[in-house]
Each structure stands twice: as structure tokens, then as C-alpha cells.
Amino acid sequence: MRLKNYPMIQFSFFLPQACILLLASDSLTNILALHHLLANYSVKQRMLVLLRESFFAFIAMFALYGLALGGLKVLNTPVCAIEVVGGIAVTLAGVRAVLRLGKEESWIPYKFNMSPSHSPCISPIALPLMFGPSWLAACCTLIARNHNTLINFQILILSWLLITLATFSLQIFCKGNKVLLATQTVLGLFVTIVGTQLLVSGLQQAFL
């Protein structure tokens, strides 16, 4: 019975932590910016570009994880400090999405106006619009929990799958600026909740 239930126990352990990384991902708080970049593309072209960027994001995810792990070990940062700072960063990203403080116009220089075969190899989608400061802050809180490397990698891969599915769904199936704005506002609220939860957890570890 234990062996039969072990995969389910593993999944129930990984899923909540992967969902934290999903909600902290920058693609959920930059929906309008991503839509603005891909506005001139057909559905098929969007899928091709997002597929390419998701592959880049997969590589970038492990690179950012390695940099964060090395930096935190060198600095010997206390867990409570990581939780507090990570919570603040995620909360600010959520508030920015709710209040629509991120200006889509700032991404005009990077806007795709060509076919995918001639589009630039380096674009701002994978970094920082999918895996950016908010995701990195949540990743640091994951590292602070001192799971072994294999567990962290499994959580990262599951979160990447969820982030990729969410990004594809939002950019392919959501139509109209008003729908996207409403979706970004609602998701920003959940991101704010997750960030506040991380912040409170860090404060509890520091003072209790």
C-alpha cells in the first residue's frame, strides 16, 4: 500500500510548491505585455514563438536556479530574510498587475513585426516576461527550504509545465484587451496573496 500511494504522496508534496512558482511567474503578471508583443501574429505563429520561448525558459530556469543557489550559499543568507524579501518582491509584482502599473508601451521596441522565421533569436519573452524577478524571488524561497537537489528539480520541472500551459492558454484562447486586463487583475490578486503569505512566513520565523 505504501508503494502504491508513494507517487500520489510525492505529487501532493510537489504540486503546492510548484503552484507557488506558477503564481509567482512573471507571465501571469505581464499578460498584457506579452499580448502586445504578439499582437501582429496569427494563432499558429503565436504558438510557434511561445514554443520556442518556452524552450529557452526551461534552460533559463535552471540557470537562474543555479545562480540563486550559489549566491545564497555565498552570502549565507538566513531563511527568514529570504522569505521576507521574496515575499515583498512577489507582492509588489502582484500589486503592479492589479493596479496595471506595468506599461505595455515600453515593450514597443521589442514588438514582433516579422514572420517567426525572421524574428529575433533573443526576445524578452522567456526572460523576463516568463521567468523574471518575481519568479526568481519565489525560487529563492524554495531553495531556502533545503530540499535535496532532486526534489527541487522535480518541483521546477512541474512548475515549468504549469507556467507553459498557463502562458499558452492565456495568449492563445483569451481574446480582447478587456478580457486580458480582467484576467491579469484577478491573477495579480492571487499573486499578491502568495507574496503576502511568504512575507508573513518570513516574519514569523524572524520574530517568533
mmCIF file with all atom_site columns, C-alpha atoms in Angstrom:
data_model
loop_
_atom_site.group_PDB
_atom_site.id
_atom_site.type_symbol
_atom_site.label_atom_id
_atom_site.label_alt_id
_atom_site.label_comp_id
_atom_site.label_asym_id
_atom_site.label_entity_id
_atom_site.label_seq_id
_atom_site.pdbx_PDB_ins_code
_atom_site.Cartn_x
_atom_site.Cartn_y
_atom_site.Cartn_z
_atom_site.occupancy
_atom_site.B_iso_or_equiv
_atom_site.pdbx_formal_charge
_atom_site.auth_seq_id
_atom_site.auth_comp_id
_atom_site.auth_asym_id
_atom_site.auth_atom_id
_atom_site.pdbx_PDB_model_num
ATOM 1   C CA . MET A 1 1   ? 0.000   0.000  0.000   1.00 0.00 ? 1   MET A CA 1
ATOM 2   C CA . ARG A 1 2   ? 2.814   2.361  0.821   1.00 0.00 ? 2   ARG A CA 1
ATOM 3   C CA . LEU A 1 3   ? 4.477   1.765  -2.543  1.00 0.00 ? 3   LEU A CA 1
ATOM 4   C CA . LYS A 1 4   ? 1.192   2.269  -4.381  1.00 0.00 ? 4   LYS A CA 1
ATOM 5   C CA . ASN A 1 5   ? 0.486   5.549  -2.608  1.00 0.00 ? 5   ASN A CA 1
ATOM 6   C CA . TYR A 1 6   ? 4.051   6.878  -2.833  1.00 0.00 ? 6   TYR A CA 1
ATOM 7   C CA . PRO A 1 7   ? 3.683   8.581  -6.261  1.00 0.00 ? 7   PRO A CA 1
ATOM 8   C CA . MET A 1 8   ? 0.481   10.286 -5.088  1.00 0.00 ? 8   MET A CA 1
ATOM 9   C CA . ILE A 1 9   ? 2.172   11.446 -1.878  1.00 0.00 ? 9   ILE A CA 1
ATOM 10  C CA . GLN A 1 10  ? 5.076   12.802 -3.929  1.00 0.00 ? 10  GLN A CA 1
ATOM 11  C CA . PHE A 1 11  ? 2.725   14.643 -6.287  1.00 0.00 ? 11  PHE A CA 1
ATOM 12  C CA . SER A 1 12  ? 0.734   16.133 -3.407  1.00 0.00 ? 12  SER A CA 1
ATOM 13  C CA . PHE A 1 13  ? 4.024   17.404 -1.951  1.00 0.00 ? 13  PHE A CA 1
ATOM 14  C CA . PHE A 1 14  ? 5.345   18.847 -5.228  1.00 0.00 ? 14  PHE A CA 1
ATOM 15  C CA . LEU A 1 15  ? 2.120   20.427 -6.500  1.00 0.00 ? 15  LEU A CA 1
ATOM 16  C CA . PRO A 1 16  ? 1.625   23.171 -3.836  1.00 0.00 ? 16  PRO A CA 1
ATOM 17  C CA . GLN A 1 17  ? 5.235   24.328 -4.181  1.00 0.00 ? 17  GLN A CA 1
ATOM 18  C CA . ALA A 1 18  ? 5.044   24.222 -7.970  1.00 0.00 ? 18  ALA A CA 1
ATOM 19  C CA . CYS A 1 19  ? 1.831   26.269 -7.782  1.00 0.00 ? 19  CYS A CA 1
ATOM 20  C CA . ILE A 1 20  ? 3.645   28.923 -5.730  1.00 0.00 ? 20  ILE A CA 1
ATOM 21  C CA . LEU A 1 21  ? 6.230   29.201 -8.515  1.00 0.00 ? 21  LEU A CA 1
ATOM 22  C CA . LEU A 1 22  ? 3.400   29.262 -11.069 1.00 0.00 ? 22  LEU A CA 1
ATOM 23  C CA . LEU A 1 23  ? 1.578   32.109 -9.342  1.00 0.00 ? 23  LEU A CA 1
ATOM 24  C CA . ALA A 1 24  ? 4.849   33.983 -8.862  1.00 0.00 ? 24  ALA A CA 1
ATOM 25  C CA . SER A 1 25  ? 5.793   33.587 -12.525 1.00 0.00 ? 25  SER A CA 1
ATOM 26  C CA . ASP A 1 26  ? 6.085   36.840 -14.420 1.00 0.00 ? 26  ASP A CA 1
ATOM 27  C CA . SER A 1 27  ? 3.950   35.559 -17.311 1.00 0.00 ? 27  SER A CA 1
ATOM 28  C CA . LEU A 1 28  ? 0.841   35.830 -15.107 1.00 0.00 ? 28  LEU A CA 1
ATOM 29  C CA . THR A 1 29  ? 1.501   39.464 -14.201 1.00 0.00 ? 29  THR A CA 1
ATOM 30  C CA . ASN A 1 30  ? 2.623   40.508 -17.696 1.00 0.00 ? 30  ASN A CA 1
ATOM 31  C CA . ILE A 1 31  ? -0.288  39.143 -19.722 1.00 0.00 ? 31  ILE A CA 1
ATOM 32  C CA . LEU A 1 32  ? -0.950  42.433 -21.497 1.00 0.00 ? 32  LEU A CA 1
ATOM 33  C CA . ALA A 1 33  ? 2.739   42.983 -22.281 1.00 0.00 ? 33  ALA A CA 1
ATOM 34  C CA . LEU A 1 34  ? 3.014   39.516 -23.837 1.00 0.00 ? 34  LEU A CA 1
ATOM 35  C CA . HIS A 1 35  ? -0.176  40.085 -25.817 1.00 0.00 ? 35  HIS A CA 1
ATOM 36  C CA . HIS A 1 36  ? 1.192   43.424 -27.011 1.00 0.00 ? 36  HIS A CA 1
ATOM 37  C CA . LEU A 1 37  ? 4.387   41.773 -28.262 1.00 0.00 ? 37  LEU A CA 1
ATOM 38  C CA . LEU A 1 38  ? 2.488   39.062 -30.164 1.00 0.00 ? 38  LEU A CA 1
ATOM 39  C CA . ALA A 1 39  ? -0.381  41.228 -31.421 1.00 0.00 ? 39  ALA A CA 1
ATOM 40  C CA . ASN A 1 40  ? 0.678   41.040 -35.097 1.00 0.00 ? 40  ASN A CA 1
ATOM 41  C CA . TYR A 1 41  ? 0.900   37.254 -35.130 1.00 0.00 ? 41  TYR A CA 1
ATOM 42  C CA . SER A 1 42  ? -1.712  34.674 -36.088 1.00 0.00 ? 42  SER A CA 1
ATOM 43  C CA . VAL A 1 43  ? -2.635  31.939 -33.606 1.00 0.00 ? 43  VAL A CA 1
ATOM 44  C CA . LYS A 1 44  ? -0.291  29.462 -35.291 1.00 0.00 ? 44  LYS A CA 1
ATOM 45  C CA . GLN A 1 45  ? 2.580   31.948 -35.297 1.00 0.00 ? 45  GLN A CA 1
ATOM 46  C CA . ARG A 1 46  ? 1.989   32.758 -31.630 1.00 0.00 ? 46  ARG A CA 1
ATOM 47  C CA . MET A 1 47  ? 2.150   29.070 -30.770 1.00 0.00 ? 47  MET A CA 1
ATOM 48  C CA . LEU A 1 48  ? 5.462   28.678 -32.609 1.00 0.00 ? 48  LEU A CA 1
ATOM 49  C CA . VAL A 1 49  ? 7.008   31.694 -30.905 1.00 0.00 ? 49  VAL A CA 1
ATOM 50  C CA . LEU A 1 50  ? 5.744   30.663 -27.460 1.00 0.00 ? 50  LEU A CA 1
ATOM 51  C CA . LEU A 1 51  ? 7.004   27.115 -28.009 1.00 0.00 ? 51  LEU A CA 1
ATOM 52  C CA . ARG A 1 52  ? 10.466  28.458 -28.815 1.00 0.00 ? 52  ARG A CA 1
ATOM 53  C CA . GLU A 1 53  ? 10.419  30.825 -25.838 1.00 0.00 ? 53  GLU A CA 1
ATOM 54  C CA . SER A 1 54  ? 9.225   28.056 -23.506 1.00 0.00 ? 54  SER A CA 1
ATOM 55  C CA . PHE A 1 55  ? 12.266  26.006 -24.519 1.00 0.00 ? 55  PHE A CA 1
ATOM 56  C CA . PHE A 1 56  ? 14.536  28.976 -23.778 1.00 0.00 ? 56  PHE A CA 1
ATOM 57  C CA . ALA A 1 57  ? 12.688  29.489 -20.491 1.00 0.00 ? 57  ALA A CA 1
ATOM 58  C CA . PHE A 1 58  ? 13.374  25.865 -19.499 1.00 0.00 ? 58  PHE A CA 1
ATOM 59  C CA . ILE A 1 59  ? 17.114  26.435 -19.886 1.00 0.00 ? 59  ILE A CA 1
ATOM 60  C CA . ALA A 1 60  ? 16.954  29.846 -18.215 1.00 0.00 ? 60  ALA A CA 1
ATOM 61  C CA . MET A 1 61  ? 15.030  28.381 -15.276 1.00 0.00 ? 61  MET A CA 1
ATOM 62  C CA . PHE A 1 62  ? 17.880  26.058 -14.301 1.00 0.00 ? 62  PHE A CA 1
ATOM 63  C CA . ALA A 1 63  ? 20.455  28.785 -14.944 1.00 0.00 ? 63  ALA A CA 1
ATOM 64  C CA . LEU A 1 64  ? 18.616  31.166 -12.603 1.00 0.00 ? 64  LEU A CA 1
ATOM 65  C CA . TYR A 1 65  ? 18.215  28.384 -10.037 1.00 0.00 ? 65  TYR A CA 1
ATOM 66  C CA . GLY A 1 66  ? 21.964  27.715 -10.102 1.00 0.00 ? 66  GLY A CA 1
ATOM 67  C CA . LEU A 1 67  ? 22.818  31.404 -9.769  1.00 0.00 ? 67  LEU A CA 1
ATOM 68  C CA . ALA A 1 68  ? 20.370  31.853 -6.894  1.00 0.00 ? 68  ALA A CA 1
ATOM 69  C CA . LEU A 1 69  ? 21.641  28.733 -5.119  1.00 0.00 ? 69  LEU A CA 1
ATOM 70  C CA . GLY A 1 70  ? 25.261  29.832 -5.420  1.00 0.00 ? 70  GLY A CA 1
ATOM 71  C CA . GLY A 1 71  ? 24.515  33.398 -4.365  1.00 0.00 ? 71  GLY A CA 1
ATOM 72  C CA . LEU A 1 72  ? 22.539  32.381 -1.289  1.00 0.00 ? 72  LEU A CA 1
ATOM 73  C CA . LYS A 1 73  ? 25.239  29.928 -0.205  1.00 0.00 ? 73  LYS A CA 1
ATOM 74  C CA . VAL A 1 74  ? 27.998  32.518 -0.596  1.00 0.00 ? 74  VAL A CA 1
ATOM 75  C CA . LEU A 1 75  ? 26.027  35.165 1.293   1.00 0.00 ? 75  LEU A CA 1
ATOM 76  C CA . ASN A 1 76  ? 24.833  32.632 3.899   1.00 0.00 ? 76  ASN A CA 1
ATOM 77  C CA . THR A 1 77  ? 21.502  34.459 3.972   1.00 0.00 ? 77  THR A CA 1
ATOM 78  C CA . PRO A 1 78  ? 19.124  33.498 6.824   1.00 0.00 ? 78  PRO A CA 1
ATOM 79  C CA . VAL A 1 79  ? 15.945  31.700 5.778   1.00 0.00 ? 79  VAL A CA 1
ATOM 80  C CA . CYS A 1 80  ? 13.735  34.358 7.362   1.00 0.00 ? 80  CYS A CA 1
ATOM 81  C CA . ALA A 1 81  ? 15.437  37.102 5.319   1.00 0.00 ? 81  ALA A CA 1
ATOM 82  C CA . ILE A 1 82  ? 14.960  35.145 2.088   1.00 0.00 ? 82  ILE A CA 1
ATOM 83  C CA . GLU A 1 83  ? 11.271  34.593 2.867   1.00 0.00 ? 83  GLU A CA 1
ATOM 84  C CA . VAL A 1 84  ? 10.701  38.271 3.727   1.00 0.00 ? 84  VAL A CA 1
ATOM 85  C CA . VAL A 1 85  ? 12.499  39.690 0.687   1.00 0.00 ? 85  VAL A CA 1
ATOM 86  C CA . GLY A 1 86  ? 10.988  37.068 -1.619  1.00 0.00 ? 86  GLY A CA 1
ATOM 87  C CA . GLY A 1 87  ? 7.527   37.793 -0.245  1.00 0.00 ? 87  GLY A CA 1
ATOM 88  C CA . ILE A 1 88  ? 7.962   41.534 -0.773  1.00 0.00 ? 88  ILE A CA 1
ATOM 89  C CA . ALA A 1 89  ? 9.126   41.033 -4.380  1.00 0.00 ? 89  ALA A CA 1
ATOM 90  C CA . VAL A 1 90  ? 6.217   38.728 -5.263  1.00 0.00 ? 90  VAL A CA 1
ATOM 91  C CA . THR A 1 91  ? 3.714   41.011 -3.514  1.00 0.00 ? 91  THR A CA 1
ATOM 92  C CA . LEU A 1 92  ? 4.945   44.046 -5.446  1.00 0.00 ? 92  LEU A CA 1
ATOM 93  C CA . ALA A 1 93  ? 4.627   42.128 -8.722  1.00 0.00 ? 93  ALA A CA 1
ATOM 94  C CA . GLY A 1 94  ? 1.043   41.221 -7.844  1.00 0.00 ? 94  GLY A CA 1
ATOM 95  C CA . VAL A 1 95  ? 0.168   44.793 -6.863  1.00 0.00 ? 95  VAL A CA 1
ATOM 96  C CA . ARG A 1 96  ? 1.699   46.072 -10.102 1.00 0.00 ? 96  ARG A CA 1
ATOM 97  C CA . ALA A 1 97  ? -0.533  43.706 -12.076 1.00 0.00 ? 97  ALA A CA 1
ATOM 98  C CA . VAL A 1 98  ? -3.673  44.615 -10.107 1.00 0.00 ? 98  VAL A CA 1
ATOM 99  C CA . LEU A 1 99  ? -3.095  48.363 -10.476 1.00 0.00 ? 99  LEU A CA 1
ATOM 100 C CA . ARG A 1 100 ? -1.798  47.974 -14.046 1.00 0.00 ? 100 ARG A CA 1
ATOM 101 C CA . LEU A 1 101 ? 1.399   49.871 -13.310 1.00 0.00 ? 101 LEU A CA 1
ATOM 102 C CA . GLY A 1 102 ? 3.351   47.983 -15.974 1.00 0.00 ? 102 GLY A CA 1
ATOM 103 C CA . LYS A 1 103 ? 3.199   49.938 -19.236 1.00 0.00 ? 103 LYS A CA 1
ATOM 104 C CA . GLU A 1 104 ? 2.825   47.791 -22.348 1.00 0.00 ? 104 GLU A CA 1
ATOM 105 C CA . GLU A 1 105 ? 4.094   50.704 -24.458 1.00 0.00 ? 105 GLU A CA 1
ATOM 106 C CA . SER A 1 106 ? 7.577   50.222 -23.014 1.00 0.00 ? 106 SER A CA 1
ATOM 107 C CA . TRP A 1 107 ? 7.827   46.937 -24.947 1.00 0.00 ? 107 TRP A CA 1
ATOM 108 C CA . ILE A 1 108 ? 7.215   48.558 -28.372 1.00 0.00 ? 108 ILE A CA 1
ATOM 109 C CA . PRO A 1 109 ? 10.925  48.365 -29.406 1.00 0.00 ? 109 PRO A CA 1
ATOM 110 C CA . TYR A 1 110 ? 10.757  44.570 -28.948 1.00 0.00 ? 110 TYR A CA 1
ATOM 111 C CA . LYS A 1 111 ? 7.443   44.071 -30.747 1.00 0.00 ? 111 LYS A CA 1
ATOM 112 C CA . PHE A 1 112 ? 7.374   41.266 -33.327 1.00 0.00 ? 112 PHE A CA 1
ATOM 113 C CA . ASN A 1 113 ? 6.562   42.618 -36.778 1.00 0.00 ? 113 ASN A CA 1
ATOM 114 C CA . MET A 1 114 ? 8.052   39.824 -38.855 1.00 0.00 ? 114 MET A CA 1
ATOM 115 C CA . SER A 1 115 ? 7.392   36.179 -39.540 1.00 0.00 ? 115 SER A CA 1
ATOM 116 C CA . PRO A 1 116 ? 8.659   33.698 -36.932 1.00 0.00 ? 116 PRO A CA 1
ATOM 117 C CA . SER A 1 117 ? 11.401  32.521 -39.335 1.00 0.00 ? 117 SER A CA 1
ATOM 118 C CA . HIS A 1 118 ? 12.846  36.053 -39.338 1.00 0.00 ? 118 HIS A CA 1
ATOM 119 C CA . SER A 1 119 ? 12.003  37.019 -35.762 1.00 0.00 ? 119 SER A CA 1
ATOM 120 C CA . PRO A 1 120 ? 14.921  37.851 -33.455 1.00 0.00 ? 120 PRO A CA 1
ATOM 121 C CA . CYS A 1 121 ? 16.597  34.903 -31.747 1.00 0.00 ? 121 CYS A CA 1
ATOM 122 C CA . ILE A 1 122 ? 16.724  36.841 -28.484 1.00 0.00 ? 122 ILE A CA 1
ATOM 123 C CA . SER A 1 123 ? 13.446  38.306 -27.250 1.00 0.00 ? 123 SER A CA 1
ATOM 124 C CA . PRO A 1 124 ? 12.166  39.491 -23.856 1.00 0.00 ? 124 PRO A CA 1
ATOM 125 C CA . ILE A 1 125 ? 9.548   36.730 -23.565 1.00 0.00 ? 125 ILE A CA 1
ATOM 126 C CA . ALA A 1 126 ? 11.433  33.894 -21.838 1.00 0.00 ? 126 ALA A CA 1
ATOM 127 C CA . LEU A 1 127 ? 13.374  36.451 -19.794 1.00 0.00 ? 127 LEU A CA 1
ATOM 128 C CA . PRO A 1 128 ? 11.981  38.489 -18.113 1.00 0.00 ? 128 PRO A CA 1
ATOM 129 C CA . LEU A 1 129 ? 8.300   38.140 -19.108 1.00 0.00 ? 129 LEU A CA 1
ATOM 130 C CA . MET A 1 130 ? 8.019   34.442 -18.206 1.00 0.00 ? 130 MET A CA 1
ATOM 131 C CA . PHE A 1 131 ? 10.852  33.909 -15.729 1.00 0.00 ? 131 PHE A CA 1
ATOM 132 C CA . GLY A 1 132 ? 11.772  37.256 -14.236 1.00 0.00 ? 132 GLY A CA 1
ATOM 133 C CA . PRO A 1 133 ? 12.309  38.931 -10.847 1.00 0.00 ? 133 PRO A CA 1
ATOM 134 C CA . SER A 1 134 ? 9.082   37.679 -9.272  1.00 0.00 ? 134 SER A CA 1
ATOM 135 C CA . TRP A 1 135 ? 9.724   34.042 -10.207 1.00 0.00 ? 135 TRP A CA 1
ATOM 136 C CA . LEU A 1 136 ? 13.359  34.317 -9.088  1.00 0.00 ? 136 LEU A CA 1
ATOM 137 C CA . ALA A 1 137 ? 12.238  35.637 -5.697  1.00 0.00 ? 137 ALA A CA 1
ATOM 138 C CA . ALA A 1 138 ? 9.892   32.661 -5.246  1.00 0.00 ? 138 ALA A CA 1
ATOM 139 C CA . CYS A 1 139 ? 12.654  30.309 -6.408  1.00 0.00 ? 139 CYS A CA 1
ATOM 140 C CA . CYS A 1 140 ? 14.925  31.677 -3.670  1.00 0.00 ? 140 CYS A CA 1
ATOM 141 C CA . THR A 1 141 ? 12.289  30.809 -1.066  1.00 0.00 ? 141 THR A CA 1
ATOM 142 C CA . LEU A 1 142 ? 12.174  27.271 -2.496  1.00 0.00 ? 142 LEU A CA 1
ATOM 143 C CA . ILE A 1 143 ? 15.962  26.983 -2.168  1.00 0.00 ? 143 ILE A CA 1
ATOM 144 C CA . ALA A 1 144 ? 15.754  28.240 1.425   1.00 0.00 ? 144 ALA A CA 1
ATOM 145 C CA . ARG A 1 145 ? 13.644  25.222 2.404   1.00 0.00 ? 145 ARG A CA 1
ATOM 146 C CA . ASN A 1 146 ? 16.700  22.974 1.974   1.00 0.00 ? 146 ASN A CA 1
ATOM 147 C CA . HIS A 1 147 ? 15.112  20.178 -0.045  1.00 0.00 ? 147 HIS A CA 1
ATOM 148 C CA . ASN A 1 148 ? 17.583  17.946 -1.822  1.00 0.00 ? 148 ASN A CA 1
ATOM 149 C CA . THR A 1 149 ? 18.511  18.848 -5.385  1.00 0.00 ? 149 THR A CA 1
ATOM 150 C CA . LEU A 1 150 ? 16.420  16.098 -6.997  1.00 0.00 ? 150 LEU A CA 1
ATOM 151 C CA . ILE A 1 151 ? 13.256  17.285 -5.241  1.00 0.00 ? 151 ILE A CA 1
ATOM 152 C CA . ASN A 1 152 ? 13.938  20.882 -6.257  1.00 0.00 ? 152 ASN A CA 1
ATOM 153 C CA . PHE A 1 153 ? 14.452  19.833 -9.881  1.00 0.00 ? 153 PHE A CA 1
ATOM 154 C CA . GLN A 1 154 ? 11.175  17.903 -9.884  1.00 0.00 ? 154 GLN A CA 1
ATOM 155 C CA . ILE A 1 155 ? 9.348   20.929 -8.470  1.00 0.00 ? 155 ILE A CA 1
ATOM 156 C CA . LEU A 1 156 ? 10.989  23.200 -11.052 1.00 0.00 ? 156 LEU A CA 1
ATOM 157 C CA . ILE A 1 157 ? 10.054  20.945 -13.970 1.00 0.00 ? 157 ILE A CA 1
ATOM 158 C CA . LEU A 1 158 ? 6.451   20.650 -12.770 1.00 0.00 ? 158 LEU A CA 1
ATOM 159 C CA . SER A 1 159 ? 6.245   24.420 -12.329 1.00 0.00 ? 159 SER A CA 1
ATOM 160 C CA . TRP A 1 160 ? 7.681   24.950 -15.827 1.00 0.00 ? 160 TRP A CA 1
ATOM 161 C CA . LEU A 1 161 ? 4.981   22.701 -17.287 1.00 0.00 ? 161 LEU A CA 1
ATOM 162 C CA . LEU A 1 162 ? 2.270   24.628 -15.424 1.00 0.00 ? 162 LEU A CA 1
ATOM 163 C CA . ILE A 1 163 ? 3.720   28.017 -16.414 1.00 0.00 ? 163 ILE A CA 1
ATOM 164 C CA . THR A 1 164 ? 3.992   26.955 -20.063 1.00 0.00 ? 164 THR A CA 1
ATOM 165 C CA . LEU A 1 165 ? 0.397   25.681 -20.128 1.00 0.00 ? 165 LEU A CA 1
ATOM 166 C CA . ALA A 1 166 ? -0.854  28.850 -18.441 1.00 0.00 ? 166 ALA A CA 1
ATOM 167 C CA . THR A 1 167 ? 1.074   31.105 -20.834 1.00 0.00 ? 167 THR A CA 1
ATOM 168 C CA . PHE A 1 168 ? -0.173  29.236 -23.902 1.00 0.00 ? 168 PHE A CA 1
ATOM 169 C CA . SER A 1 169 ? -3.768  29.265 -22.641 1.00 0.00 ? 169 SER A CA 1
ATOM 170 C CA . LEU A 1 170 ? -3.768  32.974 -21.823 1.00 0.00 ? 170 LEU A CA 1
ATOM 171 C CA . GLN A 1 171 ? -2.112  34.071 -25.066 1.00 0.00 ? 171 GLN A CA 1
ATOM 172 C CA . ILE A 1 172 ? -3.981  31.721 -27.426 1.00 0.00 ? 172 ILE A CA 1
ATOM 173 C CA . PHE A 1 173 ? -7.505  31.468 -26.028 1.00 0.00 ? 173 PHE A CA 1
ATOM 174 C CA . CYS A 1 174 ? -8.095  34.813 -24.298 1.00 0.00 ? 174 CYS A CA 1
ATOM 175 C CA . LYS A 1 175 ? -9.414  37.385 -26.761 1.00 0.00 ? 175 LYS A CA 1
ATOM 176 C CA . GLY A 1 176 ? -9.653  41.151 -26.364 1.00 0.00 ? 176 GLY A CA 1
ATOM 177 C CA . ASN A 1 177 ? -7.823  43.630 -24.168 1.00 0.00 ? 177 ASN A CA 1
ATOM 178 C CA . LYS A 1 178 ? -10.664 43.843 -21.640 1.00 0.00 ? 178 LYS A CA 1
ATOM 179 C CA . VAL A 1 179 ? -10.657 40.082 -21.052 1.00 0.00 ? 179 VAL A CA 1
ATOM 180 C CA . LEU A 1 180 ? -6.877  40.062 -20.723 1.00 0.00 ? 180 LEU A CA 1
ATOM 181 C CA . LEU A 1 181 ? -6.941  43.034 -18.360 1.00 0.00 ? 181 LEU A CA 1
ATOM 182 C CA . ALA A 1 182 ? -9.568  41.372 -16.160 1.00 0.00 ? 182 ALA A CA 1
ATOM 183 C CA . THR A 1 183 ? -7.609  38.113 -16.143 1.00 0.00 ? 183 THR A CA 1
ATOM 184 C CA . GLN A 1 184 ? -4.369  39.891 -15.261 1.00 0.00 ? 184 GLN A CA 1
ATOM 185 C CA . THR A 1 185 ? -6.093  41.770 -12.434 1.00 0.00 ? 185 THR A CA 1
ATOM 186 C CA . VAL A 1 186 ? -7.556  38.590 -10.920 1.00 0.00 ? 186 VAL A CA 1
ATOM 187 C CA . LEU A 1 187 ? -4.293  36.674 -11.226 1.00 0.00 ? 187 LEU A CA 1
ATOM 188 C CA . GLY A 1 188 ? -2.425  39.657 -9.787  1.00 0.00 ? 188 GLY A CA 1
ATOM 189 C CA . LEU A 1 189 ? -4.640  39.431 -6.723  1.00 0.00 ? 189 LEU A CA 1
ATOM 190 C CA . PHE A 1 190 ? -3.693  35.776 -6.217  1.00 0.00 ? 190 PHE A CA 1
ATOM 191 C CA . VAL A 1 191 ? -0.022  36.626 -6.742  1.00 0.00 ? 191 VAL A CA 1
ATOM 192 C CA . THR A 1 192 ? -0.347  39.306 -4.047  1.00 0.00 ? 192 THR A CA 1
ATOM 193 C CA . ILE A 1 193 ? -1.854  36.733 -1.677  1.00 0.00 ? 193 ILE A CA 1
ATOM 194 C CA . VAL A 1 194 ? 1.026   34.306 -2.304  1.00 0.00 ? 194 VAL A CA 1
ATOM 195 C CA . GLY A 1 195 ? 3.595   37.067 -1.795  1.00 0.00 ? 195 GLY A CA 1
ATOM 196 C CA . THR A 1 196 ? 1.960   38.170 1.451   1.00 0.00 ? 196 THR A CA 1
ATOM 197 C CA . GLN A 1 197 ? 1.934   34.570 2.650   1.00 0.00 ? 197 GLN A CA 1
ATOM 198 C CA . LEU A 1 198 ? 5.684   34.279 2.016   1.00 0.00 ? 198 LEU A CA 1
ATOM 199 C CA . LEU A 1 199 ? 6.285   37.628 3.735   1.00 0.00 ? 199 LEU A CA 1
ATOM 200 C CA . VAL A 1 200 ? 4.299   36.649 6.836   1.00 0.00 ? 200 VAL A CA 1
ATOM 201 C CA . SER A 1 201 ? 6.069   33.278 6.966   1.00 0.00 ? 201 SER A CA 1
ATOM 202 C CA . GLY A 1 202 ? 9.438   35.031 6.953   1.00 0.00 ? 202 GLY A CA 1
ATOM 203 C CA . LEU A 1 203 ? 8.384   37.478 9.665   1.00 0.00 ? 203 LEU A CA 1
ATOM 204 C CA . GLN A 1 204 ? 7.129   34.615 11.836  1.00 0.00 ? 204 GLN A CA 1
ATOM 205 C CA . GLN A 1 205 ? 10.478  32.841 11.523  1.00 0.00 ? 205 GLN A CA 1
ATOM 206 C CA . ALA A 1 206 ? 12.309  36.051 12.419  1.00 0.00 ? 206 ALA A CA 1
ATOM 207 C CA . PHE A 1 207 ? 10.299  37.099 15.474  1.00 0.00 ? 207 PHE A CA 1
ATOM 208 C CA . LEU A 1 208 ? 8.529   34.023 16.855  1.00 0.00 ? 208 LEU A CA 1
#
